[in-house]
Coordinates of C-alpha atoms in Angstrom, one line a residue:
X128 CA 87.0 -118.2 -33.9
X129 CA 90.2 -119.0 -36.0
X130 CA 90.3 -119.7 -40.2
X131 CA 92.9 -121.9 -41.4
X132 CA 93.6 -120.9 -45.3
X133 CA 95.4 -123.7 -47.7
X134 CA 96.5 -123.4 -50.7
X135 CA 96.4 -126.5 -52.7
X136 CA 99.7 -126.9 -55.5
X137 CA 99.0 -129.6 -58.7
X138 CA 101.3 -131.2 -59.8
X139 CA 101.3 -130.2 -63.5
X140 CA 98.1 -129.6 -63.3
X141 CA 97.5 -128.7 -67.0
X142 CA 99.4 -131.4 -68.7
X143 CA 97.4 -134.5 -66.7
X144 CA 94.1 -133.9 -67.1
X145 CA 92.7 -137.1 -68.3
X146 CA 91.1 -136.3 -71.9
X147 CA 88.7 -138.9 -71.6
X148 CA 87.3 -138.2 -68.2
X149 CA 87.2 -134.3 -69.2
X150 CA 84.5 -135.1 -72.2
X151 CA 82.7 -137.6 -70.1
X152 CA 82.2 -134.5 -67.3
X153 CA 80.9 -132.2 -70.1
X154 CA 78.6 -134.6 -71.3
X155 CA 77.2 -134.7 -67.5
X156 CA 77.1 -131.0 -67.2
X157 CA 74.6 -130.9 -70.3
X158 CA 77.2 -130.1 -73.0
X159 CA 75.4 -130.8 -76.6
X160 CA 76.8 -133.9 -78.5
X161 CA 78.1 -131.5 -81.0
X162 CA 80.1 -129.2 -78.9
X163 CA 81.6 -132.5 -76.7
X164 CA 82.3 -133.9 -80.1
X165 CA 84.2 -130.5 -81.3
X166 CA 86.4 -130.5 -77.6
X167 CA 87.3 -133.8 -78.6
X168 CA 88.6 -133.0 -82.0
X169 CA 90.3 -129.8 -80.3
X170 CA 91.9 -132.1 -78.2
X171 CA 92.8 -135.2 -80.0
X172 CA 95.3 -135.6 -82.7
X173 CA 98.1 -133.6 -80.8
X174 CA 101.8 -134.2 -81.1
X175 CA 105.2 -132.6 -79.1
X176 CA 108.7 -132.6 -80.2
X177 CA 112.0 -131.4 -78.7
X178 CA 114.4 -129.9 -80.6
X179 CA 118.0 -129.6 -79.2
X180 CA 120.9 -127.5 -80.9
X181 CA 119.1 -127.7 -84.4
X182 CA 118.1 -131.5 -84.0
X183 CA 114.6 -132.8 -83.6
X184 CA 113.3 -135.9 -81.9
X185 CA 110.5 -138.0 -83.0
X186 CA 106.8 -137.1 -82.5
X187 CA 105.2 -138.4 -79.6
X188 CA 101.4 -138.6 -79.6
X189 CA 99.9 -136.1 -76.5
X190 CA 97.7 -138.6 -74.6
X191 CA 96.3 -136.2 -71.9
X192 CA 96.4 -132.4 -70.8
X193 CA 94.8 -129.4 -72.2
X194 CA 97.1 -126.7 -73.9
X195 CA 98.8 -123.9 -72.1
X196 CA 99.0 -120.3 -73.2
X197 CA 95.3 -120.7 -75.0
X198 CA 91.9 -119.5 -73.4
X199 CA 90.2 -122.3 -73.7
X200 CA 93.4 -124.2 -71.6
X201 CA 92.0 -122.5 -68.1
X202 CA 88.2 -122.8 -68.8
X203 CA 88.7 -127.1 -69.5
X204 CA 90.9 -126.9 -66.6
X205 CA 88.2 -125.7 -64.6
X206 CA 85.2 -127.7 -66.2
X207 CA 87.5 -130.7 -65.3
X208 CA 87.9 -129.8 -61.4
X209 CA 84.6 -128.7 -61.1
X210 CA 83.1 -131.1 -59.2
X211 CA 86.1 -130.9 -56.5
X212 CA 83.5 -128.9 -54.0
X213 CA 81.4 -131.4 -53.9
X214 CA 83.4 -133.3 -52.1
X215 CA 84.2 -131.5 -49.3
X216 CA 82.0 -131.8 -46.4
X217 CA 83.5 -129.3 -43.4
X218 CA 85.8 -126.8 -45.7
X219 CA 84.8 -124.1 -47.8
X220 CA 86.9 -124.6 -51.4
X221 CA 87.7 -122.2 -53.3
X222 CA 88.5 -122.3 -57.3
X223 CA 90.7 -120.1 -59.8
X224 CA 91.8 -122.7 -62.5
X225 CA 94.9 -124.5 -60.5
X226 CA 94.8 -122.6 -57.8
X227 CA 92.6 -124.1 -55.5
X228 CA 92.2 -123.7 -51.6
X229 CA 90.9 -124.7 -48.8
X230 CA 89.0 -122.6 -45.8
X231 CA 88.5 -124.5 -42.3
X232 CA 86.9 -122.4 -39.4
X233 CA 86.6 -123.4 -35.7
X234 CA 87.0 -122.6 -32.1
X235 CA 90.5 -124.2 -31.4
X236 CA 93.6 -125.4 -33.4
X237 CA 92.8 -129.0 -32.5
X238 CA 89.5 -128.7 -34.6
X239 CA 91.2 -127.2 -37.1
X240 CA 93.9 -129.9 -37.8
X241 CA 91.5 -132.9 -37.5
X242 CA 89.0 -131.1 -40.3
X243 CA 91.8 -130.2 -42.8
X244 CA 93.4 -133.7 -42.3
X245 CA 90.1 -135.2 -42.9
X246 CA 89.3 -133.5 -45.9
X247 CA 92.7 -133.7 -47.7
X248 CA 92.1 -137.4 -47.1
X249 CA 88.6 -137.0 -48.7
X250 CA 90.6 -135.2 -51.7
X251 CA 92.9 -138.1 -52.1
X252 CA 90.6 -139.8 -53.3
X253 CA 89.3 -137.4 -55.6
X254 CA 92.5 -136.6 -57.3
X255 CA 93.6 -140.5 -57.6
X256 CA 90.4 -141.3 -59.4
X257 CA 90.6 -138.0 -61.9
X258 CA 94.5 -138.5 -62.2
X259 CA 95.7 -135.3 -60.6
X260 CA 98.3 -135.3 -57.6
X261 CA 98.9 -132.9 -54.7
X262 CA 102.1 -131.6 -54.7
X263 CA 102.9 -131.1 -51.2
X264 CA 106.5 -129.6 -51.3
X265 CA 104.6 -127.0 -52.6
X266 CA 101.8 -126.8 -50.7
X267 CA 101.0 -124.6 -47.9
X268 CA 98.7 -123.7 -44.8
X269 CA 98.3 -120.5 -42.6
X270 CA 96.0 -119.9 -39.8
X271 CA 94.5 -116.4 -39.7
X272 CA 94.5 -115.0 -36.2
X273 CA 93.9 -111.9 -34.0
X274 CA 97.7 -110.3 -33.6
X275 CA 96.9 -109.6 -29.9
X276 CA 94.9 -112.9 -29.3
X277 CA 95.9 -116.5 -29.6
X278 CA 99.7 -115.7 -29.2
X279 CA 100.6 -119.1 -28.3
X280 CA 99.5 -122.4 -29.7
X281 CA 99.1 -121.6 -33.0
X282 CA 100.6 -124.5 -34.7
X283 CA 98.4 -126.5 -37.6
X284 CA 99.6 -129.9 -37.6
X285 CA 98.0 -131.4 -41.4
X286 CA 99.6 -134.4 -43.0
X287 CA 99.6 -135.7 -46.2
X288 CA 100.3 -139.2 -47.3
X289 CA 102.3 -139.4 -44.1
X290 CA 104.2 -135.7 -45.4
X291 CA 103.6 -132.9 -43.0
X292 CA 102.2 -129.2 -44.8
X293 CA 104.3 -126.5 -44.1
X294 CA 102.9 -123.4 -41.9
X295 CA 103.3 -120.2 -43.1
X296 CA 102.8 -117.0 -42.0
X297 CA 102.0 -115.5 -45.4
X298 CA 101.9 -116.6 -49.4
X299 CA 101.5 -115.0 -52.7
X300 CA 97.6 -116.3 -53.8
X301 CA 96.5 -115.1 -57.2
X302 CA 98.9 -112.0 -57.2
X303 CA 98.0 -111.2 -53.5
X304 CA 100.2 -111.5 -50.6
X305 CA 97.7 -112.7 -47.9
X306 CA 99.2 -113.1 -44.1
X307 CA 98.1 -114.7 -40.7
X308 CA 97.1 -110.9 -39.4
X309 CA 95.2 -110.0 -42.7
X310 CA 96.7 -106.6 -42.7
X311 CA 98.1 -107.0 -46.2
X312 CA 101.6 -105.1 -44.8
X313 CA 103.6 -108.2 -46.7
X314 CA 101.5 -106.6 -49.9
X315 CA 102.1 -103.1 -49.2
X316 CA 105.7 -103.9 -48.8
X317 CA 105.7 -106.0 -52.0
X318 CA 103.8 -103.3 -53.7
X319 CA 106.5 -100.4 -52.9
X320 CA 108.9 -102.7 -53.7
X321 CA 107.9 -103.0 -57.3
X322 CA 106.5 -99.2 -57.7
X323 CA 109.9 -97.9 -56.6
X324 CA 112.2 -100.1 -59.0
X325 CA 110.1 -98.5 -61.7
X326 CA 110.4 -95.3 -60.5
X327 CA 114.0 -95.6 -60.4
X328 CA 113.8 -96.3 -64.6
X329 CA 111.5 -93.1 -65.1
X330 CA 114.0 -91.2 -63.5
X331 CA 116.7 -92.3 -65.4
X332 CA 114.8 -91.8 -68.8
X333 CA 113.4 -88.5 -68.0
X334 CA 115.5 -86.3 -69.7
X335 CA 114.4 -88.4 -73.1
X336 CA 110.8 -88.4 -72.9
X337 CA 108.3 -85.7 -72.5
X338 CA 105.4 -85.5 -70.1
X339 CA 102.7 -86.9 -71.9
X340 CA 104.7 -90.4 -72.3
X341 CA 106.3 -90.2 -69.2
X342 CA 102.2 -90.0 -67.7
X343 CA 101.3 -93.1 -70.3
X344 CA 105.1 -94.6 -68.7
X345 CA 103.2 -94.0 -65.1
X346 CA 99.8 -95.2 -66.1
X347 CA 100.9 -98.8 -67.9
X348 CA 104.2 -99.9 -65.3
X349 CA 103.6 -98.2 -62.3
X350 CA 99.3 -97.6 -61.3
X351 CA 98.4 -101.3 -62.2
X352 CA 100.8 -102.5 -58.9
X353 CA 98.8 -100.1 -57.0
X354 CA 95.3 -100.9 -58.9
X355 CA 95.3 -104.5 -58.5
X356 CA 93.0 -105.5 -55.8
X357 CA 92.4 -101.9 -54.5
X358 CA 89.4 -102.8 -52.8
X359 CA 90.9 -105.7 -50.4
X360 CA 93.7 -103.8 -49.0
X361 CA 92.3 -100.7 -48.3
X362 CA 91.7 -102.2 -45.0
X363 CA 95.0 -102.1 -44.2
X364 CA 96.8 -99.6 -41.4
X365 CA 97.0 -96.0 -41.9
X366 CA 101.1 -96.3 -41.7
X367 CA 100.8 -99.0 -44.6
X368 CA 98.5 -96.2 -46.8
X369 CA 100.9 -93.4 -46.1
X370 CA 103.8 -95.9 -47.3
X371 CA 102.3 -96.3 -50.2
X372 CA 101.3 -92.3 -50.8
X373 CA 104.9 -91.5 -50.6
X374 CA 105.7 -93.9 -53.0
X375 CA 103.3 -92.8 -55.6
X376 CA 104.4 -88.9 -54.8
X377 CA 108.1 -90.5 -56.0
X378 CA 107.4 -91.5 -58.9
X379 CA 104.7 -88.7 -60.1
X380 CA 107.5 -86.5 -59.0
X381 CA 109.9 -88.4 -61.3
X382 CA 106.8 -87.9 -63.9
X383 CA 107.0 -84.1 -63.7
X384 CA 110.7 -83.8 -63.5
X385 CA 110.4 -82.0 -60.2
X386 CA 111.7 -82.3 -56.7
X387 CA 110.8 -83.1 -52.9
X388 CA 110.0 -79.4 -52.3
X389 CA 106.8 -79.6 -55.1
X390 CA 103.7 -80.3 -53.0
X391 CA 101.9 -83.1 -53.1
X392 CA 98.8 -81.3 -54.2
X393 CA 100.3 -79.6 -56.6
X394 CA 101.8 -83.2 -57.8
X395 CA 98.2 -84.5 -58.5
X396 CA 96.7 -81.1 -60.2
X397 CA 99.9 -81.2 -63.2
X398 CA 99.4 -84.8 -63.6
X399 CA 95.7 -85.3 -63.2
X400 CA 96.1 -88.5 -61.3
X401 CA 93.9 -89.8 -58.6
X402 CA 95.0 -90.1 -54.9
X403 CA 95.4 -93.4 -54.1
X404 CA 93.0 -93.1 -51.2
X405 CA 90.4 -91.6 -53.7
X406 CA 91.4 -94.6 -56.2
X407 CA 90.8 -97.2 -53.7
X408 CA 87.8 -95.3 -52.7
X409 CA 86.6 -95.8 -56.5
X410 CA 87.2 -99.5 -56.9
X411 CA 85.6 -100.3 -53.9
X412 CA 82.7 -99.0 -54.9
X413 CA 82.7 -101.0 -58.4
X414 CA 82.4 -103.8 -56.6
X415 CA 79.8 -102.6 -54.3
X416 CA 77.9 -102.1 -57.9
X417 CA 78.8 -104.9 -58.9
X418 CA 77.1 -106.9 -55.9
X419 CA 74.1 -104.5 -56.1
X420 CA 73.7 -105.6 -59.7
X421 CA 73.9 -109.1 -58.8
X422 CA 77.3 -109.3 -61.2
X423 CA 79.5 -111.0 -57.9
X424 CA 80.0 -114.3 -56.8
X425 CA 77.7 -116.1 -53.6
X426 CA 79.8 -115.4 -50.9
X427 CA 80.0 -111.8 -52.1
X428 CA 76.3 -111.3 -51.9
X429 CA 76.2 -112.7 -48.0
X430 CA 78.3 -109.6 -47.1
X431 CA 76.6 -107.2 -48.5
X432 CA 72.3 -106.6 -48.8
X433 CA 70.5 -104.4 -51.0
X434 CA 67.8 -102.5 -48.9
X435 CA 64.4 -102.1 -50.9
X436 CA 62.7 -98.7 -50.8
X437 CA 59.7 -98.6 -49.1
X438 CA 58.2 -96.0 -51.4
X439 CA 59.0 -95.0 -55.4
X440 CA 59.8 -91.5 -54.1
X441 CA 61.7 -89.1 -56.8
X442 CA 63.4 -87.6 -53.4
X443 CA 63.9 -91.5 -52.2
X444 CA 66.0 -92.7 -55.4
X445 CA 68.7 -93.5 -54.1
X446 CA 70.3 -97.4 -54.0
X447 CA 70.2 -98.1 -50.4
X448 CA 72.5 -100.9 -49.0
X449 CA 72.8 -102.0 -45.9
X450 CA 75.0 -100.7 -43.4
X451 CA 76.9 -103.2 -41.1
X452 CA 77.5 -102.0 -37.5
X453 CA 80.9 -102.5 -35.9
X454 CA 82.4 -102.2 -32.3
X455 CA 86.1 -101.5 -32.6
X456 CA 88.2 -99.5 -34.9
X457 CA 89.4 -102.3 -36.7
X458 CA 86.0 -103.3 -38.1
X459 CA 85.1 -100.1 -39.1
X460 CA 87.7 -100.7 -41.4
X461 CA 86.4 -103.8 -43.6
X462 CA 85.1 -104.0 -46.5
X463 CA 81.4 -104.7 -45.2
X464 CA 81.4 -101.3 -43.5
X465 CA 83.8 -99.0 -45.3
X466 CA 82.4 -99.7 -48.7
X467 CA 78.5 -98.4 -48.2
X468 CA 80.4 -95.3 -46.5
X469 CA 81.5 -94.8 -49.9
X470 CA 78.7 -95.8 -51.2
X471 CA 76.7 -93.3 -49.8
X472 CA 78.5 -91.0 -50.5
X473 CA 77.5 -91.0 -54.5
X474 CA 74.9 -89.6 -56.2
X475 CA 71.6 -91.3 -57.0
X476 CA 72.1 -90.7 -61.0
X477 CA 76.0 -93.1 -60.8
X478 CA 74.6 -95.5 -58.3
X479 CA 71.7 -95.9 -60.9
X480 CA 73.8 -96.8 -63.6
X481 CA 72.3 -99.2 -66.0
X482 CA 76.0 -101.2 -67.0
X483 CA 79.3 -101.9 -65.3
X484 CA 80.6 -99.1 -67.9
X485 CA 78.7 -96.4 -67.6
X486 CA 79.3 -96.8 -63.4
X487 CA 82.6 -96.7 -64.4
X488 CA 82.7 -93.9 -67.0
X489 CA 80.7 -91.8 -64.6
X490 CA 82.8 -92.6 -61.1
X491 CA 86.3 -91.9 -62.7
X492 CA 84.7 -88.1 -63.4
X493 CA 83.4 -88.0 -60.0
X494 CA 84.5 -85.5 -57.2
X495 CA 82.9 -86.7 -54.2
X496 CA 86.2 -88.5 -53.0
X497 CA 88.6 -85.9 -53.4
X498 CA 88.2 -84.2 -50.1
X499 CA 91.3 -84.0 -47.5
X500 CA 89.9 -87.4 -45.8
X501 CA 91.1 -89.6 -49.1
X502 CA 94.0 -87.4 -49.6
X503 CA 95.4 -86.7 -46.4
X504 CA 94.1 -88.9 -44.1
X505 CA 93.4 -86.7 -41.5
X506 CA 91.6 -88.2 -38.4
X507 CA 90.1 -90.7 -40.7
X508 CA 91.3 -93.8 -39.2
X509 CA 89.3 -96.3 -42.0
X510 CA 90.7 -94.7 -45.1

């Protein structure tokens, strides 16, 4: 079985969304007469100028698009392609404002061509009758494979208004740097990358600042590039995970002012920051919660299934989720299966937690990940 991710690119998106057909489609989604009558006096009236070297053209009266930089810009961009699913018969689509996407699965590249062709045709249609246009120098496609199988014929062929889409092997999608292998090493790389050019600036301004800020320095440049989508890559290899530990030990070393010869345990007790495999351990179980509460989207829920307990046991009170079996290595290293390891692993009172915060509150204090599996990674081959 092969998947075929693409990526659709609008062309600017934001500033041709049709005005008129955006209030007609909240009208049809049930929006009161008041509140479409409100979006249209948000959106009406609008004018632009340009001003060059201190002189100012005329106003020009903004006929269609929603503003950019506003909340509301994103959430009428995505009342307006709403409806874009619907018209997709074989591929899965997938929404985030303008970034949309398309998922094709099926047994042979052949299959895979003919559906995405079909459906971008199909989507033509859609965005010539709501006014929006593919932007295909932009646009891309990858086909995710096995790196030992399918080694050869592995060329998508998808055209476009007679324009052929590019194949890639991987693309940045919402932050993420996805490739054909799903490994995430492109990420890993990108996120060393980043983590080390910052560390290079706490060194240099370490003689000026004290601990304490060089810690906030650490917690607001450097732990988001490592935070950001925890959960996904902490499928990746063990090398790619070691990359990345030696990178954080770097710059908590340029945090203490110390050099290579401090331990790395030692690094972690001063500063009183995580491991990253106990961190990743840690936000994949918020969103374990976050499916047991029901708080994820649908294709979350498929993957993962709360168990019921067959008796209201004060020794039985503990969330049970259902385990997924796998038979290689690899797969015991996905999401599905790694993340009710961990949570298992947590006591019945956090599992129990009645909000997203108090799970949170109570799993940053907890101690059941810091064991030498999440900070060394010895002989754990899924961590």
């Amino acid at each position: 079985m092969k998947s075929s991710y693409e990526p659709l690119d609008l062309t600017k998106a934001f500033d041709t969304v049709s005005h008129d057909i955006l209030l007609y489609k909240m009208k049809a989604y049930g929006f009161k007469s008041q509140t479409v009558n409100w979006y249209r006096s948000y959106l009406s009236g609008r004018t632009q100028v340009t001003c060059v070297n201190g002189q100012t053209s005329n106003e020009l009266r903004v006929k269609t698009g929603v503003p950019q930089g506003s909340i509301l810009g994103p959430f009428l961009f995505c009342v307006y392609v709403n409806d874009l699913c619907a018209h997709l018969q074989h591929a899965n689509g997938f929404l985030y404002a303008d970034d949309s996407a398309l998922l094709v699965s099926g047994t042979d590249i052949m299959s895979i061509s003919t559906t995405l062709n079909m459906e971008l045709a199909q989507l033509s249609r859609w965005f010539s009758v709501n006014k929006l246009s593919i932007n295909i120098g932009k646009t891309r496609s990858m086909l995710f494979r096995s790196k030992h199988k399918y080694k050869h014929n592995t060329e998508l062929l998808i055209m476009h208004e007679q324009e052929e889409v590019i194949q890639v092997k991987e693309f940045k999608y919402l932050g993420m740097m996805v490739d054909e292998y799903l490994d995430f090493t492109p990420h890993v790389n990108r996120v060393c990358s980043k983590v080390n050019q910052r560390t290079g600036l706490l060194w240099r301004v370490r003689n000026c600042i004290g601990k304490e800020l060089a810690i906030d320095l650490y917690t607001s440049l450097i732990d988001p590039h490592f935070q950001y989508c925890a959960f996904l890559y902490d499928s990746c290899q063990l090398a790619q995970k070691r990359k990345l530990q030696i990178c954080q030990n770097k710059a908590l070393r340029a945090v203490l002012k110390v050099g290579n010869r401090f331990s790395s345990t030692a690094l972690h007790a001063d500063s009183g920051i995580n491991w990253l495999g106990t961190s990743r351990a840690k936000s994949t179980c918020i969103e374990i919660y976050k499916i047991v509460q029901g708080n994820c989207s649908p294709n979350m829920a498929k993957i993962i299934h709360v168990v019921p307990a067959k008796r209201a046991l004060r020794s039985n009170n503990k969330i049970q989720v259902s385990r997924l079996e796998s038979r290689t290595k690899f797969g015991e290293g996905n999401f599905c299966h790694r993340g009710v390891k961990y949570w298992d692993m947590l006591d019945p009172e956090i599992q129990g937690s009645k909000t997203l915060g108090t799970f949170k509150r109570r799993i940053k204090k907890c101690g059941a990940f810091d064991s030498a599996m999440f900070t060394h990674f010895k002989n754990v081959h899924y961590l």
